[in-house]
Structures are given as C-alpha cells and as structure tokens.
PDB file of C-alpha atoms in Angstrom:
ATOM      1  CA  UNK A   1       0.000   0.000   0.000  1.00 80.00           C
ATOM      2  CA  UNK A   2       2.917   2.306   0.760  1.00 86.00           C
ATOM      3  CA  UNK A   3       4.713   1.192  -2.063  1.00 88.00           C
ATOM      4  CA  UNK A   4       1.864   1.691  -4.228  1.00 89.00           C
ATOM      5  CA  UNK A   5       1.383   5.468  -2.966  1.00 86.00           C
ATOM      6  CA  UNK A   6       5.089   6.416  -3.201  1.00 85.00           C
ATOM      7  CA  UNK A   7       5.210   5.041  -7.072  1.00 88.00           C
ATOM      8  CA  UNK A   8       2.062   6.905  -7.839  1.00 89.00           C
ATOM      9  CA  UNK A   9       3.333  10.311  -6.085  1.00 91.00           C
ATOM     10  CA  UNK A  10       6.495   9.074  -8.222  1.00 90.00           C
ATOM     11  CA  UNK A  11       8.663   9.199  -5.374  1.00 89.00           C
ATOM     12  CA  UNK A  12      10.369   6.203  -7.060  1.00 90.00           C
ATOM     13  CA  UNK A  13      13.444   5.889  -4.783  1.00 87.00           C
ATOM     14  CA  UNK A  14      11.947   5.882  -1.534  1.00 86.00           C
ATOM     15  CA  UNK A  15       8.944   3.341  -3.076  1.00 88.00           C
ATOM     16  CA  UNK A  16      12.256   1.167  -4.003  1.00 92.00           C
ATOM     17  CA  UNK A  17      14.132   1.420  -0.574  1.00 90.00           C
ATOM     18  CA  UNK A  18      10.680   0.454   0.971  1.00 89.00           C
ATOM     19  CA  UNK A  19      10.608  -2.046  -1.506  1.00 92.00           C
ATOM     20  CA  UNK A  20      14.361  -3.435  -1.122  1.00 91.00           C
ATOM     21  CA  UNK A  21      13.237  -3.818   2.824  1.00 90.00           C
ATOM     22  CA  UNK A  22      10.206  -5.622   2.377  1.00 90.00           C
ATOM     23  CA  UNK A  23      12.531  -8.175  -0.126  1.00 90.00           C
ATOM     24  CA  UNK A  24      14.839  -8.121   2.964  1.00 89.00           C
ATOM     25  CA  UNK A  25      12.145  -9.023   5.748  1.00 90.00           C
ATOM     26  CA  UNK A  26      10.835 -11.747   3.192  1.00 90.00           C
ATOM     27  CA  UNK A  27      13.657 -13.470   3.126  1.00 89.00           C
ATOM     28  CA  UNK A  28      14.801 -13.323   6.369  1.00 88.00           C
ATOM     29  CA  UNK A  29      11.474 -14.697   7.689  1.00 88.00           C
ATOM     30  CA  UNK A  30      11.141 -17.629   4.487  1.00 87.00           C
ATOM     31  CA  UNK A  31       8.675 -15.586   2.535  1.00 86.00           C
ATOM     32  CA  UNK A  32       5.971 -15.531   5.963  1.00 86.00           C
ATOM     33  CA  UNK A  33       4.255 -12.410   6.383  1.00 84.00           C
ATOM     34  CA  UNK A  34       4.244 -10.400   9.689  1.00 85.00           C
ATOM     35  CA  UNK A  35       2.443  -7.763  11.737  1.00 87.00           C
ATOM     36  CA  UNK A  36       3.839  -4.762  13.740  1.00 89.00           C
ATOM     37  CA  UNK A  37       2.911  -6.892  16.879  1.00 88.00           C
ATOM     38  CA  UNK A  38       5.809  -9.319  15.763  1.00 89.00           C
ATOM     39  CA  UNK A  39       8.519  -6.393  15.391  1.00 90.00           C
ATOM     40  CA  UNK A  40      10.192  -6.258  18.900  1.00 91.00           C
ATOM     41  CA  UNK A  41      13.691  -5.699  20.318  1.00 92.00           C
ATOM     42  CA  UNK A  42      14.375  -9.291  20.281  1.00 93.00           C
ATOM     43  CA  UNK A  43      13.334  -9.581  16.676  1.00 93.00           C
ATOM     44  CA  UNK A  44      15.565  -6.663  15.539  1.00 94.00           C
ATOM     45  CA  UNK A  45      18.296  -7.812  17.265  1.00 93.00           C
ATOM     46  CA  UNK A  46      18.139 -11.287  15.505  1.00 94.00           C
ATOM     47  CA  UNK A  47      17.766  -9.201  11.913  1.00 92.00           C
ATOM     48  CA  UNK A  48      21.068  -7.260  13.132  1.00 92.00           C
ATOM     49  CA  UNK A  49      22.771 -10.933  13.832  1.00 94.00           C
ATOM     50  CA  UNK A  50      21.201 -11.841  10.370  1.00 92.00           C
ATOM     51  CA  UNK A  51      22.567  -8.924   8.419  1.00 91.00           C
ATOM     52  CA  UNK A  52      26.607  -9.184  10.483  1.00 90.00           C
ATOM     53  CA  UNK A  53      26.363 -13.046   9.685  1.00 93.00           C
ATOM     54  CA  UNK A  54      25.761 -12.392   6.159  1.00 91.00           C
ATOM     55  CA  UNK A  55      28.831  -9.732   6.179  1.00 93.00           C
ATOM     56  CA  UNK A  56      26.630  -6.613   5.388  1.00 90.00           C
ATOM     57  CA  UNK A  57      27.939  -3.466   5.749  1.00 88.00           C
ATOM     58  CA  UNK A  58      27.239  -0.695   8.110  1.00 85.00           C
ATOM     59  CA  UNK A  59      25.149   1.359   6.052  1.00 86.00           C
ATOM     60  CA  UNK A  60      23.150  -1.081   4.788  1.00 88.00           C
ATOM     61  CA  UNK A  61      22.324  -2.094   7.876  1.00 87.00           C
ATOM     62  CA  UNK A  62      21.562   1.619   8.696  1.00 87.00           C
ATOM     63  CA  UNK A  63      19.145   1.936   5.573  1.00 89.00           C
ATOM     64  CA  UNK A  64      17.062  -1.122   6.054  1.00 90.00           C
ATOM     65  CA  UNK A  65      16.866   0.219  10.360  1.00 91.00           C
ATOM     66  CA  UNK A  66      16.082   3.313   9.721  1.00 91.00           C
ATOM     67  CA  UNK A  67      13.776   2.685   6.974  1.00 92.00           C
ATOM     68  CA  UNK A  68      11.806   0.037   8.577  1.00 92.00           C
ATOM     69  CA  UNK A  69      11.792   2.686  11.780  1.00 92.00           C
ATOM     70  CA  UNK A  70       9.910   4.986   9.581  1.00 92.00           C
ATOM     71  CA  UNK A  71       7.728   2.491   8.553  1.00 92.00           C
ATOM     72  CA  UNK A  72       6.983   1.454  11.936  1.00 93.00           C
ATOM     73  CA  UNK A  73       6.143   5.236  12.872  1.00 93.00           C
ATOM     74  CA  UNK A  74       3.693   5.626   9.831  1.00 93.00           C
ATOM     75  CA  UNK A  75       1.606   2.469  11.214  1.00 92.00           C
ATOM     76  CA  UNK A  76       1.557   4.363  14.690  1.00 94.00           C
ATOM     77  CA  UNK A  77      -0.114   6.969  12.873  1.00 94.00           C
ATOM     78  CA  UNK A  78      -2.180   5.265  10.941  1.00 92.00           C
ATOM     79  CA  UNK A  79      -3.541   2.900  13.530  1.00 92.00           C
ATOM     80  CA  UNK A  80      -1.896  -0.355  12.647  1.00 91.00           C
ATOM     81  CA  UNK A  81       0.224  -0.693  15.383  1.00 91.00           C
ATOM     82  CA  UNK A  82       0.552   0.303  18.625  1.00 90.00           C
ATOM     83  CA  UNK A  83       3.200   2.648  20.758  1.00 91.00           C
ATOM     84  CA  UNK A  84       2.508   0.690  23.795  1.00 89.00           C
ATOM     85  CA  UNK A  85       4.716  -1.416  21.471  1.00 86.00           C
ATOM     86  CA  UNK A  86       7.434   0.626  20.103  1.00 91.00           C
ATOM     87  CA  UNK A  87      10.522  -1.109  19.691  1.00 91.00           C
ATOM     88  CA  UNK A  88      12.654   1.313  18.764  1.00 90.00           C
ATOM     89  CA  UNK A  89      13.131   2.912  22.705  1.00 88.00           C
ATOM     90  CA  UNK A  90      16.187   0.833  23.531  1.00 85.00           C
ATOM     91  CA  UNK A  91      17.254  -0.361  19.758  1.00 86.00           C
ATOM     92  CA  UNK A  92      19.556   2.893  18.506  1.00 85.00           C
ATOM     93  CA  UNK A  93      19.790   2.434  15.191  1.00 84.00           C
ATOM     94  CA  UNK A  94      22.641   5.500  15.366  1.00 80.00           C
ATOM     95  CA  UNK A  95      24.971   2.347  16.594  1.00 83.00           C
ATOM     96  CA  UNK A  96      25.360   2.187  12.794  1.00 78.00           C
ATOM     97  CA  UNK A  97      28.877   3.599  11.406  1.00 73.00           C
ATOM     98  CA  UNK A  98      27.487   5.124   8.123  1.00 69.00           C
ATOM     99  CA  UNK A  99      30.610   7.493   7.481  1.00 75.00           C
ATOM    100  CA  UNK A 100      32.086   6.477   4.079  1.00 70.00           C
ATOM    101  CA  UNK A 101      35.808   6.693   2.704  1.00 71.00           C
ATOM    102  CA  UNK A 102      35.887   9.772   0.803  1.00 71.00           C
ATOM    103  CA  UNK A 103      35.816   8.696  -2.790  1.00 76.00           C
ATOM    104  CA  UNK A 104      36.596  12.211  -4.324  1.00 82.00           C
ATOM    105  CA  UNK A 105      38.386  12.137  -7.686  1.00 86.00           C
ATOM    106  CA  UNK A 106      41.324  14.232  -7.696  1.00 89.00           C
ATOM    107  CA  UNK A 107      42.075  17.312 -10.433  1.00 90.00           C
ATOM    108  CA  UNK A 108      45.739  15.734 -10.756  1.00 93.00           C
ATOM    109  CA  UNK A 109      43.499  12.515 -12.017  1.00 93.00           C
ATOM    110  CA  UNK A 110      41.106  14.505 -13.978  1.00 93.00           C
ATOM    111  CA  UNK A 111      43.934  16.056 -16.163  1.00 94.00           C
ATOM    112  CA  UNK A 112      45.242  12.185 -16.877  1.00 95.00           C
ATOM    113  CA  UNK A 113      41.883  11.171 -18.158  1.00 95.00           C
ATOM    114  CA  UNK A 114      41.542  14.464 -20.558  1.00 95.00           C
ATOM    115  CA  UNK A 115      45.386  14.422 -21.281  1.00 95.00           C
ATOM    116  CA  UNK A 116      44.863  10.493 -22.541  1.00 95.00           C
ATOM    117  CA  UNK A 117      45.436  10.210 -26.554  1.00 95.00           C
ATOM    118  CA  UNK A 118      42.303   7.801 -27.299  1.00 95.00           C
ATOM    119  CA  UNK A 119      41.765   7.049 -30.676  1.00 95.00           C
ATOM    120  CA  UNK A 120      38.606   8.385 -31.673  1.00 94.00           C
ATOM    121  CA  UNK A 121      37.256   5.261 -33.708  1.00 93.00           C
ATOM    122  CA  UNK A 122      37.916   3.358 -30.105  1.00 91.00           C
ATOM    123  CA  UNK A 123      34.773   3.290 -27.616  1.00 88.00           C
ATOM    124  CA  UNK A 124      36.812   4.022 -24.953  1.00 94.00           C
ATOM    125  CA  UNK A 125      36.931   7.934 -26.579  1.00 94.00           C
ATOM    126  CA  UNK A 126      33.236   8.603 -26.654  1.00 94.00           C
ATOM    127  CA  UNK A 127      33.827   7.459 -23.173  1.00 94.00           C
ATOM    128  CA  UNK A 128      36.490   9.520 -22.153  1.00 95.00           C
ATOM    129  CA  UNK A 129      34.411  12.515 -23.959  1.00 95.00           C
ATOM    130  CA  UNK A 130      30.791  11.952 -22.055  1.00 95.00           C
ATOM    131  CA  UNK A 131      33.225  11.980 -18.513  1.00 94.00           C
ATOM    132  CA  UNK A 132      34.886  15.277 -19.618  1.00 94.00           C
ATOM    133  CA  UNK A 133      31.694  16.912 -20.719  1.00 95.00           C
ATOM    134  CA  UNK A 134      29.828  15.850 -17.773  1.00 94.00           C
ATOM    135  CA  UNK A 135      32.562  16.710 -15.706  1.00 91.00           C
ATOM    136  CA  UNK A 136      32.742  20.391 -16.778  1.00 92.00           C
ATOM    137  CA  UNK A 137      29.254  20.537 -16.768  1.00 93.00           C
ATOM    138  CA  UNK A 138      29.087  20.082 -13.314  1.00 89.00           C
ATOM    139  CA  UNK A 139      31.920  22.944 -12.910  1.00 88.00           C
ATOM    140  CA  UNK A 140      29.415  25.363 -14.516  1.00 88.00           C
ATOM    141  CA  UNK A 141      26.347  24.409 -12.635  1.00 89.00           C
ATOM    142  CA  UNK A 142      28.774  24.983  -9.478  1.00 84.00           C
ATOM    143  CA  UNK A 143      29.713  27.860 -10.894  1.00 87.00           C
ATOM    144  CA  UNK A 144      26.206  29.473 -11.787  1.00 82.00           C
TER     145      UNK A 144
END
C-alpha cells in the first residue's frame, strides 16, 4: 500500500528502498508475512545478527533500520500498530557507522583522463568525452 502510494506520487526511490526492505524481511522470515505486533527488540536484534552473519555493511544495515523505523512510525499513525509497542526505545539504530571513505576524484586525475590520446574510432573515446563533458558541466552548474 505504501509502495503503491510512493510510485504513484512518483517518489520512485523511496517506493524502491521500501521495496528493497520488504525483499529483505521476506527473506529473512522464508517468505511468511508479519504484523507490527511481531517487530520487537528481540526480533531486531536477531535481523542485526542476520545482516553481520551475512557480512553486510554498516550502512546497509543503517538503511534497512532506519527505513523500517519509519515504517513502523507511519503504522503508529495510521492505527496499525501500537506505541505501547514501540521497539525502537532501547534499539539505537545511530549504533550504525554510516561514514564512508571519501571517494573524491582528484584534479591531478582529472587532467590524466583528458590528457589520454584515445583514438577516436575506439569506444573508450566517446567514453572519455561523455566523462569530460559531464565533468565540466558540473563545474558550470557549481559555478552558476
């Protein structure tokens, strides 16, 4: 149902990260279906064991918690479960390390790629030329 209302608001990526958790929760309970009553501390705990067993990292983890704790808030709301229930009080999904190795390209790189003599019949040049158009398109947008 939420699914169905994020697509139709085309709010495609969060319909597909609600989407990529309810994959997650199929599998990880062999394709039974659940109700809020079922989601307690115990049973995120065991997901958490579930998701370091299968080597998953950090941020994953992170997306799938926090989505499914915004999921779990929207039923509050909307009446199909209960806070009496909550189990989100002592689960702290910021446990999560989500900080990421900086991945930045560097300008000394950026000159090697446009310096490169590609011959243009090769598909590695229209390659080369999409990255170095996109790349100063960016610089412009920056720049504007």
């Amino acid at each position: 149902m939420l699914i169905a209302k994020l697509t139709e608001e085309n709010r495609i990526g969060n319909a597909d990260v609600y989407k990529d958790l309810k994959r997650f929760l199929s599998r990880f309970r062999n394709e039974k279906d659940m109700g809020f009553a079922e989601i307690d501390e115990l049973f995120l705990r065991k997901i958490e064991q579930d998701c370091r067993n299968r080597g998953m990292s950090e941020v994953s983890k992170s997306t799938y918690f926090r989505t499914l704790h915004a999921l779990y808030n929207k039923a509050i709301t909307e009446k199909y479960a209960k806070q009496i229930n909550y189990p989100f009080s002592d689960f702290k999904i910021s446990k999560f390390n989500t900080k990421t190795e900086n991945r930045a390209i560097y300008w000394e790189d950026i000159q090697k790629i446009i310096n490169l003599d590609i011959p243009k019949e090769s598909d590695l040049y229209d390659t080369q030329q999409l990255f170095i158009f996109s790349y100063f398109a960016w610089v412009l947008i920056l720049l504007i």
